[in-house]
């Protein structure tokens, strides 16, 4: 055992300061120079920080933040335990910076099969700390000062600040809802791009478009026709496509997730982003990846090696084992990628019925594990405040968690500042929850309904 001999280093440092005549003034002096970089201006607020705190303080049922409250599959947990406690002690050390070799190899095999393309695991795949870091790498690698990036609304909220932090200019184009004529509940498929409006957003300054299909928060799965429209415009204007496909396996009602990189002219200009958190219901592991041509990924590697540099080895090993299993079982009933969407579709349908029964009109999602509901019929509970700077749905969601104990996220959080009040009568729920959690949410809604109808 090592033992210290004599006075400590701290003792000498303090003694030296005293003998040098350090005054109390020097210890209290404050910096006068601004410390915040300009690129952070206006992007300091984050919806998740605020609503996660509210949910932790008030809610009995949290259907707000998007993560499952059920465990990952047993085979994945077993793979992690084996990686942690097995004889291969090198799994506790650094692995290859751009992806653990077993993981990039199986990802290249798996996505090569899906894309019908030979992929080089060393150049066509890069592992990241979740899809979040993959997005950050894309914007930092591709976007220069003044470049325009088209973002389809509603959008996952980090797209806008990440574009701005890179010096880019977000250009927004909304999905516009069209009410179904037959009186049925609206579907996420009823929210569509206007082709002329989308085309008008492309210019000589457009560097990239961000595509999120299936879409968070709406659950929209873009059709082949919609993707071909986007692809044609990308090719015409020589624009990159950052394709956020983290919910690729979570599609319902026989819908098909089409990868835009598989369309004509798109492989060479597309970066696909994926997530083990969404794929295997393990959001806390923070393992993501990018797939694309080396001419694009080489620039992502530059950002990655000069920022995060490395992702947790044991988590990558376990995810690699998970994908090896899924490749063997691809398309079979035992596949987790087949079982999970079936289970989530049942949960979706259950929550749709619960919300519809109390007058919150749900928009039935084609994919993801999110569901948006119209709260227009509840304005008597939370009256509108004219000229308020805060969108109505934000005030409603705060009131609901504080007074009913049910947490959700306002849809306006997924729109740019200028458009927040255009769609401010919707809130988003997450249905990737245990049956007991969804039942507790239903109990809150039913009690709320009774309170509204009782004299």
CSV table of C-alpha atoms in Angstrom, one decimal:
chain,number,residue,atom,x,y,z
A,1,UNK,CA,0.0,0.0,0.0
A,2,UNK,CA,1.3,3.5,-0.8
A,3,UNK,CA,1.5,5.9,2.0
A,4,UNK,CA,2.0,9.7,2.0
A,5,UNK,CA,5.0,11.0,3.8
A,6,UNK,CA,5.1,14.5,5.2
A,7,UNK,CA,2.8,17.4,4.5
A,8,UNK,CA,0.3,17.1,1.7
A,9,UNK,CA,0.5,18.9,-1.7
A,10,UNK,CA,-2.5,20.9,-0.7
A,11,UNK,CA,-0.6,22.2,2.4
A,12,UNK,CA,2.3,23.4,0.3
A,13,UNK,CA,0.0,25.1,-2.3
A,14,UNK,CA,-1.9,26.9,0.4
A,15,UNK,CA,1.3,27.9,2.2
A,16,UNK,CA,2.7,29.1,-1.1
A,17,UNK,CA,-0.3,31.3,-1.9
A,18,UNK,CA,-0.2,32.8,1.6
A,19,UNK,CA,3.5,33.6,1.3
A,20,UNK,CA,3.1,35.1,-2.2
A,21,UNK,CA,0.7,37.6,-0.8
A,22,UNK,CA,-2.6,36.4,-2.4
A,23,UNK,CA,-5.4,38.6,-1.3
A,24,UNK,CA,-9.0,37.8,-0.7
A,25,UNK,CA,-9.8,40.0,-3.7
A,26,UNK,CA,-8.1,37.6,-6.1
A,27,UNK,CA,-10.2,34.7,-4.9
A,28,UNK,CA,-13.4,36.7,-5.4
A,29,UNK,CA,-12.6,38.3,-8.8
A,30,UNK,CA,-15.2,37.5,-11.4
A,31,UNK,CA,-14.7,37.3,-15.2
A,32,UNK,CA,-15.9,40.2,-17.2
A,33,UNK,CA,-15.6,38.5,-20.6
A,34,UNK,CA,-18.7,36.8,-22.0
A,35,UNK,CA,-18.2,33.0,-21.7
A,36,UNK,CA,-21.1,31.7,-23.9
A,37,UNK,CA,-20.2,30.9,-27.5
A,38,UNK,CA,-22.5,32.7,-30.0
A,39,UNK,CA,-23.6,29.4,-31.5
A,40,UNK,CA,-25.5,28.6,-28.2
A,41,UNK,CA,-27.6,31.7,-28.3
A,42,UNK,CA,-31.3,30.9,-28.4
A,43,UNK,CA,-31.0,27.2,-28.0
A,44,UNK,CA,-30.6,26.8,-24.3
A,45,UNK,CA,-34.1,25.8,-23.5
A,46,UNK,CA,-35.1,22.1,-23.8
A,47,UNK,CA,-38.6,20.7,-23.6
A,48,UNK,CA,-37.4,17.5,-22.0
A,49,UNK,CA,-35.6,19.1,-19.1
A,50,UNK,CA,-38.8,21.0,-18.1
A,51,UNK,CA,-41.3,18.2,-18.6
A,52,UNK,CA,-39.2,15.4,-17.2
A,53,UNK,CA,-38.9,17.5,-14.0
A,54,UNK,CA,-42.7,18.0,-14.0
A,55,UNK,CA,-43.4,14.4,-14.5
A,56,UNK,CA,-41.0,13.4,-11.7
A,57,UNK,CA,-42.6,15.9,-9.3
A,58,UNK,CA,-46.3,15.4,-10.1
A,59,UNK,CA,-47.2,12.5,-12.3
A,60,UNK,CA,-48.4,9.1,-11.2
A,61,UNK,CA,-48.4,7.9,-14.8
A,62,UNK,CA,-45.8,9.1,-17.2
A,63,UNK,CA,-46.7,8.7,-20.9
A,64,UNK,CA,-44.6,11.7,-21.8
A,65,UNK,CA,-40.9,10.9,-22.4
A,66,UNK,CA,-40.4,8.2,-25.1
A,67,UNK,CA,-38.9,5.2,-23.5
A,68,UNK,CA,-40.4,1.7,-22.7
A,69,UNK,CA,-41.0,0.9,-19.0
A,70,UNK,CA,-40.7,-2.9,-19.9
A,71,UNK,CA,-37.3,-4.6,-20.2
A,72,UNK,CA,-35.3,-5.4,-23.3
A,73,UNK,CA,-35.6,-9.0,-24.6
A,74,UNK,CA,-34.0,-11.7,-22.5
A,75,UNK,CA,-31.5,-12.7,-25.2
A,76,UNK,CA,-30.1,-9.1,-25.2
A,77,UNK,CA,-29.8,-8.9,-21.5
A,78,UNK,CA,-28.1,-12.3,-21.4
A,79,UNK,CA,-25.6,-11.1,-24.1
A,80,UNK,CA,-24.8,-8.0,-22.0
A,81,UNK,CA,-24.3,-10.2,-18.8
A,82,UNK,CA,-22.0,-12.5,-20.8
A,83,UNK,CA,-20.0,-9.6,-22.2
A,84,UNK,CA,-19.6,-8.1,-18.7
A,85,UNK,CA,-18.8,-11.3,-16.8
A,86,UNK,CA,-17.2,-13.5,-19.5
A,87,UNK,CA,-13.6,-14.4,-19.9
A,88,UNK,CA,-12.9,-11.8,-22.7
A,89,UNK,CA,-11.5,-9.1,-20.4
A,90,UNK,CA,-10.8,-6.9,-23.5
A,91,UNK,CA,-14.5,-6.1,-23.7
A,92,UNK,CA,-13.9,-3.8,-20.7
A,93,UNK,CA,-11.3,-1.8,-22.7
A,94,UNK,CA,-11.4,0.5,-25.7
A,95,UNK,CA,-12.5,-1.0,-29.0
A,96,UNK,CA,-12.2,0.4,-32.5
A,97,UNK,CA,-13.2,4.1,-32.4
A,98,UNK,CA,-15.7,3.9,-35.3
A,99,UNK,CA,-17.4,0.8,-34.2
A,100,UNK,CA,-16.7,-2.5,-32.4
A,101,UNK,CA,-15.7,-4.9,-35.2
A,102,UNK,CA,-18.4,-7.6,-34.5
A,103,UNK,CA,-21.1,-4.9,-34.5
A,104,UNK,CA,-20.1,-3.1,-37.7
A,105,UNK,CA,-19.7,-6.4,-39.4
A,106,UNK,CA,-23.2,-7.6,-38.5
A,107,UNK,CA,-24.7,-4.2,-39.2
A,108,UNK,CA,-23.1,-4.3,-42.7
A,109,UNK,CA,-24.5,-7.8,-43.3
A,110,UNK,CA,-28.0,-6.9,-42.0
A,111,UNK,CA,-28.4,-3.6,-43.8
A,112,UNK,CA,-26.7,-4.9,-46.9
A,113,UNK,CA,-29.5,-7.5,-47.0
A,114,UNK,CA,-32.2,-4.8,-46.6
A,115,UNK,CA,-30.7,-2.4,-49.1
A,116,UNK,CA,-29.6,-5.2,-51.5
A,117,UNK,CA,-26.1,-3.7,-51.6
A,118,UNK,CA,-22.7,-5.0,-50.5
A,119,UNK,CA,-21.6,-2.9,-47.5
A,120,UNK,CA,-18.0,-2.5,-46.2
A,121,UNK,CA,-18.2,-2.7,-42.4
A,122,UNK,CA,-15.2,-0.5,-42.1
A,123,UNK,CA,-16.3,2.3,-44.4
A,124,UNK,CA,-20.1,2.1,-44.8
A,125,UNK,CA,-21.0,1.8,-41.1
A,126,UNK,CA,-20.1,3.9,-38.1
A,127,UNK,CA,-21.3,3.3,-34.5
A,128,UNK,CA,-22.3,6.3,-32.4
A,129,UNK,CA,-23.4,7.1,-28.8
A,130,UNK,CA,-27.1,6.7,-29.7
A,131,UNK,CA,-28.8,8.2,-32.8
A,132,UNK,CA,-28.5,11.6,-31.1
A,133,UNK,CA,-24.8,11.7,-31.6
A,134,UNK,CA,-25.2,10.4,-35.1
A,135,UNK,CA,-27.4,13.4,-35.9
A,136,UNK,CA,-24.9,15.7,-34.3
A,137,UNK,CA,-22.1,14.3,-36.4
A,138,UNK,CA,-24.1,14.7,-39.6
A,139,UNK,CA,-24.8,18.4,-39.0
A,140,UNK,CA,-21.3,19.2,-37.9
A,141,UNK,CA,-19.8,17.3,-40.8
A,142,UNK,CA,-22.0,18.7,-43.6
A,143,UNK,CA,-23.4,22.1,-42.6
A,144,UNK,CA,-21.5,25.3,-43.1
A,145,UNK,CA,-22.4,28.9,-42.2
A,146,UNK,CA,-25.4,29.9,-44.2
A,147,UNK,CA,-26.3,26.5,-45.5
A,148,UNK,CA,-30.0,25.8,-45.5
A,149,UNK,CA,-31.4,22.5,-44.1
A,150,UNK,CA,-35.0,21.6,-44.8
A,151,UNK,CA,-36.9,20.1,-41.8
A,152,UNK,CA,-40.3,18.6,-42.0
A,153,UNK,CA,-42.7,19.6,-39.3
A,154,UNK,CA,-43.5,18.2,-36.8
A,155,UNK,CA,-40.0,17.2,-36.1
A,156,UNK,CA,-37.9,15.7,-33.3
A,157,UNK,CA,-36.9,18.8,-31.4
A,158,UNK,CA,-33.1,18.5,-31.6
A,159,UNK,CA,-32.9,19.0,-35.3
A,160,UNK,CA,-33.4,22.7,-35.2
A,161,UNK,CA,-30.8,23.6,-32.5
A,162,UNK,CA,-28.3,21.2,-34.0
A,163,UNK,CA,-28.6,22.9,-37.4
A,164,UNK,CA,-28.2,26.3,-35.8
A,165,UNK,CA,-25.2,25.2,-33.7
A,166,UNK,CA,-23.5,24.1,-37.0
A,167,UNK,CA,-24.1,27.6,-38.4
A,168,UNK,CA,-26.9,26.5,-40.7
A,169,UNK,CA,-30.4,27.9,-41.4
A,170,UNK,CA,-33.4,25.7,-40.8
A,171,UNK,CA,-36.1,25.9,-43.4
A,172,UNK,CA,-39.4,24.4,-42.3
A,173,UNK,CA,-42.2,22.7,-44.3
A,174,UNK,CA,-45.2,21.3,-42.5
A,175,UNK,CA,-47.2,18.1,-42.9
A,176,UNK,CA,-50.7,19.4,-43.3
A,177,UNK,CA,-53.7,17.4,-41.9
A,178,UNK,CA,-56.6,16.5,-44.1
A,179,UNK,CA,-59.7,15.4,-42.2
A,180,UNK,CA,-61.0,12.0,-43.3
A,181,UNK,CA,-64.4,12.3,-45.1
A,182,UNK,CA,-66.0,9.2,-43.6
A,183,UNK,CA,-66.0,10.5,-40.0
A,184,UNK,CA,-63.4,8.0,-38.9
A,185,UNK,CA,-60.6,8.8,-36.6
A,186,UNK,CA,-57.7,10.7,-38.3
A,187,UNK,CA,-54.6,8.7,-39.2
A,188,UNK,CA,-51.1,9.9,-39.3
A,189,UNK,CA,-51.3,9.1,-43.1
A,190,UNK,CA,-53.8,12.0,-43.3
A,191,UNK,CA,-50.9,14.4,-42.6
A,192,UNK,CA,-49.2,15.0,-45.9
A,193,UNK,CA,-46.7,17.3,-47.6
A,194,UNK,CA,-47.9,19.7,-50.2
A,195,UNK,CA,-45.7,18.9,-53.2
A,196,UNK,CA,-45.5,22.5,-54.5
A,197,UNK,CA,-44.8,23.9,-51.0
A,198,UNK,CA,-42.0,21.3,-50.5
A,199,UNK,CA,-40.5,22.1,-53.9
A,200,UNK,CA,-40.5,25.8,-53.1
A,201,UNK,CA,-38.2,25.2,-50.1
A,202,UNK,CA,-35.3,24.0,-52.2
A,203,UNK,CA,-32.9,26.6,-53.4
A,204,UNK,CA,-29.2,27.0,-54.3
A,205,UNK,CA,-28.5,27.3,-50.6
A,206,UNK,CA,-30.1,24.0,-49.6
A,207,UNK,CA,-27.5,21.6,-48.4
A,208,UNK,CA,-29.6,18.8,-46.8
A,209,UNK,CA,-33.1,17.7,-45.9
A,210,UNK,CA,-33.9,15.8,-42.7
A,211,UNK,CA,-36.3,12.9,-43.1
A,212,UNK,CA,-37.8,11.1,-40.1
A,213,UNK,CA,-39.8,8.1,-41.1
A,214,UNK,CA,-41.5,6.7,-39.1
A,215,UNK,CA,-42.0,10.2,-37.7
A,216,UNK,CA,-41.7,11.2,-34.1
A,217,UNK,CA,-44.1,12.6,-32.8
A,218,UNK,CA,-46.8,11.9,-35.3
A,219,UNK,CA,-46.1,8.2,-36.1
A,220,UNK,CA,-46.4,8.9,-39.9
A,221,UNK,CA,-44.8,6.3,-42.1
A,222,UNK,CA,-43.9,8.0,-45.4
A,223,UNK,CA,-45.3,6.2,-48.5
A,224,UNK,CA,-43.2,5.3,-51.5
A,225,UNK,CA,-44.8,8.1,-53.4
A,226,UNK,CA,-43.9,10.7,-50.8
A,227,UNK,CA,-40.4,9.4,-50.6
A,228,UNK,CA,-40.0,9.5,-54.4
A,229,UNK,CA,-41.1,13.1,-54.3
A,230,UNK,CA,-38.4,13.9,-51.8
A,231,UNK,CA,-35.8,11.8,-53.6
A,232,UNK,CA,-36.5,13.5,-57.0
A,233,UNK,CA,-36.1,17.0,-55.4
A,234,UNK,CA,-32.8,15.9,-53.7
A,235,UNK,CA,-31.4,14.6,-57.0
A,236,UNK,CA,-32.6,17.7,-58.9
A,237,UNK,CA,-31.1,20.1,-56.5
A,238,UNK,CA,-28.0,18.0,-55.5
A,239,UNK,CA,-29.1,17.8,-51.8
A,240,UNK,CA,-28.0,15.5,-49.0
A,241,UNK,CA,-30.6,13.4,-47.1
A,242,UNK,CA,-30.2,12.8,-43.4
A,243,UNK,CA,-32.6,9.9,-42.9
A,244,UNK,CA,-33.5,9.3,-39.2
A,245,UNK,CA,-35.0,5.8,-39.2
A,246,UNK,CA,-34.7,4.9,-35.5
A,247,UNK,CA,-38.3,3.5,-35.5
A,248,UNK,CA,-37.8,1.4,-38.6
A,249,UNK,CA,-39.1,-1.8,-37.1
A,250,UNK,CA,-42.1,-0.2,-35.3
A,251,UNK,CA,-44.7,-0.1,-38.1
A,252,UNK,CA,-48.3,-1.3,-37.9
A,253,UNK,CA,-51.4,-2.5,-39.8
A,254,UNK,CA,-49.2,-4.1,-42.5
A,255,UNK,CA,-47.5,-0.8,-43.4
A,256,UNK,CA,-44.0,-1.1,-44.9
A,257,UNK,CA,-41.0,1.0,-43.9
A,258,UNK,CA,-39.2,2.0,-47.1
A,259,UNK,CA,-35.6,3.2,-46.9
A,260,UNK,CA,-35.1,6.2,-49.0
A,261,UNK,CA,-31.5,5.2,-49.7
A,262,UNK,CA,-32.9,2.3,-51.7
A,263,UNK,CA,-34.5,4.7,-54.2
A,264,UNK,CA,-32.9,5.7,-57.5
A,265,UNK,CA,-30.1,8.2,-57.1
A,266,UNK,CA,-30.3,8.3,-53.3
A,267,UNK,CA,-27.6,5.9,-51.9
A,268,UNK,CA,-24.8,8.3,-52.8
A,269,UNK,CA,-26.4,11.3,-51.0
A,270,UNK,CA,-28.0,9.6,-47.9
A,271,UNK,CA,-26.9,8.9,-44.4
A,272,UNK,CA,-29.2,6.4,-42.6
A,273,UNK,CA,-29.4,6.7,-38.8
A,274,UNK,CA,-30.4,3.8,-36.6
A,275,UNK,CA,-30.8,3.1,-32.8
A,276,UNK,CA,-30.4,0.0,-30.7
A,277,UNK,CA,-32.4,1.9,-28.0
A,278,UNK,CA,-35.5,1.8,-30.2
A,279,UNK,CA,-34.7,-1.4,-32.0
A,280,UNK,CA,-34.2,-3.5,-28.8
A,281,UNK,CA,-36.1,-1.4,-26.2
A,282,UNK,CA,-32.9,-0.4,-24.5
A,283,UNK,CA,-32.7,3.4,-24.7
A,284,UNK,CA,-30.3,3.7,-21.8
A,285,UNK,CA,-27.6,1.8,-23.6
A,286,UNK,CA,-27.0,4.7,-26.1
A,287,UNK,CA,-25.9,2.6,-29.1
A,288,UNK,CA,-26.6,4.1,-32.5
A,289,UNK,CA,-25.2,3.9,-36.0
A,290,UNK,CA,-24.9,5.5,-39.4
A,291,UNK,CA,-25.0,3.6,-42.7
A,292,UNK,CA,-24.0,5.3,-46.0
A,293,UNK,CA,-21.4,5.8,-48.7
A,294,UNK,CA,-17.8,6.3,-47.6
A,295,UNK,CA,-17.7,9.7,-49.3
A,296,UNK,CA,-20.1,10.9,-46.6
A,297,UNK,CA,-19.2,8.7,-43.6
A,298,UNK,CA,-15.5,9.7,-43.8
A,299,UNK,CA,-16.6,13.2,-42.7
A,300,UNK,CA,-18.7,11.8,-39.9
A,301,UNK,CA,-15.7,9.9,-38.7
A,302,UNK,CA,-13.7,13.1,-38.5
A,303,UNK,CA,-16.3,14.7,-36.2
A,304,UNK,CA,-16.6,11.5,-34.1
A,305,UNK,CA,-12.9,11.1,-33.6
A,306,UNK,CA,-12.6,14.7,-32.4
A,307,UNK,CA,-15.5,14.6,-30.0
A,308,UNK,CA,-16.9,11.4,-28.5
A,309,UNK,CA,-14.3,9.2,-30.1
A,310,UNK,CA,-15.5,5.9,-28.6
A,311,UNK,CA,-18.7,4.1,-27.5
A,312,UNK,CA,-19.1,1.6,-24.7
A,313,UNK,CA,-17.5,-1.7,-25.8
A,314,UNK,CA,-19.7,-4.1,-23.8
A,315,UNK,CA,-22.9,-2.5,-25.0
A,316,UNK,CA,-21.7,-2.8,-28.6
A,317,UNK,CA,-20.8,-6.4,-28.1
A,318,UNK,CA,-24.3,-7.2,-26.7
A,319,UNK,CA,-26.0,-5.3,-29.6
A,320,UNK,CA,-23.9,-7.3,-32.1
A,321,UNK,CA,-25.1,-10.5,-30.5
A,322,UNK,CA,-28.7,-9.3,-30.8
A,323,UNK,CA,-28.4,-8.5,-34.5
A,324,UNK,CA,-26.7,-11.8,-35.2
A,325,UNK,CA,-29.8,-13.5,-33.7
A,326,UNK,CA,-32.2,-11.3,-35.6
A,327,UNK,CA,-30.4,-12.0,-38.9
A,328,UNK,CA,-30.8,-15.8,-38.3
A,329,UNK,CA,-34.5,-15.3,-37.5
A,330,UNK,CA,-35.2,-12.6,-40.1
A,331,UNK,CA,-38.9,-12.6,-41.1
A,332,UNK,CA,-39.7,-15.6,-38.8
A,333,UNK,CA,-42.4,-15.4,-36.1
A,334,UNK,CA,-39.7,-15.8,-33.3
A,335,UNK,CA,-37.9,-12.6,-34.5
A,336,UNK,CA,-38.0,-9.8,-32.0
A,337,UNK,CA,-38.4,-7.4,-34.9
A,338,UNK,CA,-41.7,-9.3,-35.7
A,339,UNK,CA,-42.9,-9.7,-32.2
A,340,UNK,CA,-42.3,-6.2,-30.9
A,341,UNK,CA,-44.5,-4.3,-33.4
A,342,UNK,CA,-47.3,-6.8,-32.8
A,343,UNK,CA,-47.2,-6.2,-29.1
A,344,UNK,CA,-47.0,-2.4,-29.5
A,345,UNK,CA,-49.9,-2.4,-32.0
A,346,UNK,CA,-52.0,-3.9,-29.3
A,347,UNK,CA,-50.9,-1.2,-26.8
A,348,UNK,CA,-51.6,1.5,-29.4
A,349,UNK,CA,-55.1,0.2,-30.0
A,350,UNK,CA,-55.8,0.1,-26.3
A,351,UNK,CA,-54.7,3.7,-25.7
A,352,UNK,CA,-56.6,4.8,-28.8
A,353,UNK,CA,-59.8,3.4,-27.3
A,354,UNK,CA,-59.1,4.9,-23.9
A,355,UNK,CA,-58.5,8.4,-25.3
A,356,UNK,CA,-61.4,8.3,-27.8
A,357,UNK,CA,-63.8,7.2,-25.0
A,358,UNK,CA,-63.1,10.4,-23.0
A,359,UNK,CA,-63.2,12.8,-26.0
A,360,UNK,CA,-59.5,13.2,-26.7
A,361,UNK,CA,-59.5,12.4,-30.4
A,362,UNK,CA,-56.4,10.3,-31.2
A,363,UNK,CA,-54.6,10.4,-34.5
A,364,UNK,CA,-53.9,6.7,-35.1
A,365,UNK,CA,-50.1,6.3,-35.8
A,366,UNK,CA,-48.8,4.0,-38.5
A,367,UNK,CA,-45.5,3.6,-36.7
A,368,UNK,CA,-43.3,4.6,-33.7
A,369,UNK,CA,-44.6,4.2,-30.2
A,370,UNK,CA,-46.1,7.7,-30.0
A,371,UNK,CA,-49.7,8.8,-30.4
A,372,UNK,CA,-51.0,12.4,-30.8
A,373,UNK,CA,-54.4,13.3,-29.5
A,374,UNK,CA,-56.6,16.4,-30.1
A,375,UNK,CA,-57.5,18.1,-26.8
A,376,UNK,CA,-60.0,20.7,-28.3
A,377,UNK,CA,-62.9,19.3,-26.3
A,378,UNK,CA,-61.1,19.9,-23.0
A,379,UNK,CA,-60.8,23.7,-23.3
A,380,UNK,CA,-63.4,24.1,-20.5
A,381,UNK,CA,-60.9,22.5,-18.1
A,382,UNK,CA,-58.1,24.8,-19.1
A,383,UNK,CA,-59.5,28.0,-20.7
A,384,UNK,CA,-57.4,29.7,-23.4
A,385,UNK,CA,-55.5,32.8,-22.4
A,386,UNK,CA,-55.5,35.4,-25.2
A,387,UNK,CA,-52.2,36.9,-26.3
A,388,UNK,CA,-50.3,34.3,-24.2
A,389,UNK,CA,-46.7,33.7,-25.4
A,390,UNK,CA,-47.0,30.0,-24.2
A,391,UNK,CA,-48.8,27.7,-26.6
A,392,UNK,CA,-52.1,26.4,-25.4
A,393,UNK,CA,-51.1,22.7,-25.5
A,394,UNK,CA,-48.0,23.5,-23.3
A,395,UNK,CA,-50.2,25.1,-20.6
A,396,UNK,CA,-52.7,22.2,-20.9
A,397,UNK,CA,-50.0,19.5,-20.5
A,398,UNK,CA,-48.6,21.3,-17.4
A,399,UNK,CA,-52.0,21.6,-15.9
A,400,UNK,CA,-52.8,17.9,-16.7
A,401,UNK,CA,-49.7,16.6,-15.0
A,402,UNK,CA,-50.1,18.8,-11.9
A,403,UNK,CA,-53.9,18.3,-11.5
A,404,UNK,CA,-54.5,14.8,-13.0
A,405,UNK,CA,-51.1,13.1,-12.5
A,406,UNK,CA,-50.9,12.2,-16.2
A,407,UNK,CA,-47.8,13.3,-18.1
A,408,UNK,CA,-47.7,14.0,-21.9
A,409,UNK,CA,-45.8,16.3,-24.2
A,410,UNK,CA,-47.3,19.3,-26.1
A,411,UNK,CA,-47.1,18.9,-29.9
A,412,UNK,CA,-46.1,22.6,-30.2
A,413,UNK,CA,-42.7,21.5,-28.9
A,414,UNK,CA,-42.1,19.8,-32.2
A,415,UNK,CA,-42.6,23.0,-34.3
A,416,UNK,CA,-40.4,26.0,-34.9
A,417,UNK,CA,-41.2,29.2,-33.0
A,418,UNK,CA,-43.2,30.8,-35.7
A,419,UNK,CA,-45.5,27.8,-36.2
A,420,UNK,CA,-46.0,26.7,-32.5
A,421,UNK,CA,-49.5,28.2,-32.3
A,422,UNK,CA,-50.7,26.6,-35.6
A,423,UNK,CA,-51.0,23.1,-34.1
A,424,UNK,CA,-51.4,23.9,-30.4
A,425,UNK,CA,-54.4,21.7,-29.5
A,426,UNK,CA,-52.6,18.4,-29.6
A,427,UNK,CA,-50.5,16.5,-27.1
A,428,UNK,CA,-48.3,13.4,-27.5
A,429,UNK,CA,-48.5,10.2,-25.5
A,430,UNK,CA,-46.0,7.3,-25.5
A,431,UNK,CA,-47.6,3.8,-25.5
A,432,UNK,CA,-44.5,1.7,-25.1
A,433,UNK,CA,-45.6,0.9,-21.6
A,434,UNK,CA,-46.5,-2.1,-19.4
A,435,UNK,CA,-50.2,-3.0,-19.3
A,436,UNK,CA,-50.4,-1.8,-15.7
A,437,UNK,CA,-49.1,1.6,-16.7
A,438,UNK,CA,-51.7,1.9,-19.6
A,439,UNK,CA,-54.4,0.7,-17.3
A,440,UNK,CA,-53.5,3.4,-14.7
A,441,UNK,CA,-53.6,6.0,-17.4
A,442,UNK,CA,-57.1,4.8,-18.5
A,443,UNK,CA,-58.3,5.0,-14.8
A,444,UNK,CA,-57.2,8.6,-14.7
A,445,UNK,CA,-59.0,9.4,-18.0
A,446,UNK,CA,-62.2,7.6,-16.9
A,447,UNK,CA,-62.2,9.4,-13.6
A,448,UNK,CA,-61.7,12.7,-15.4
A,449,UNK,CA,-64.6,11.9,-17.7
A,450,UNK,CA,-66.9,11.3,-14.8
A,451,UNK,CA,-65.9,14.6,-13.2
A,452,UNK,CA,-66.7,16.4,-16.4
A,453,UNK,CA,-70.1,14.8,-16.8
A,454,UNK,CA,-71.3,14.8,-13.1
A,455,UNK,CA,-73.5,17.8,-12.1
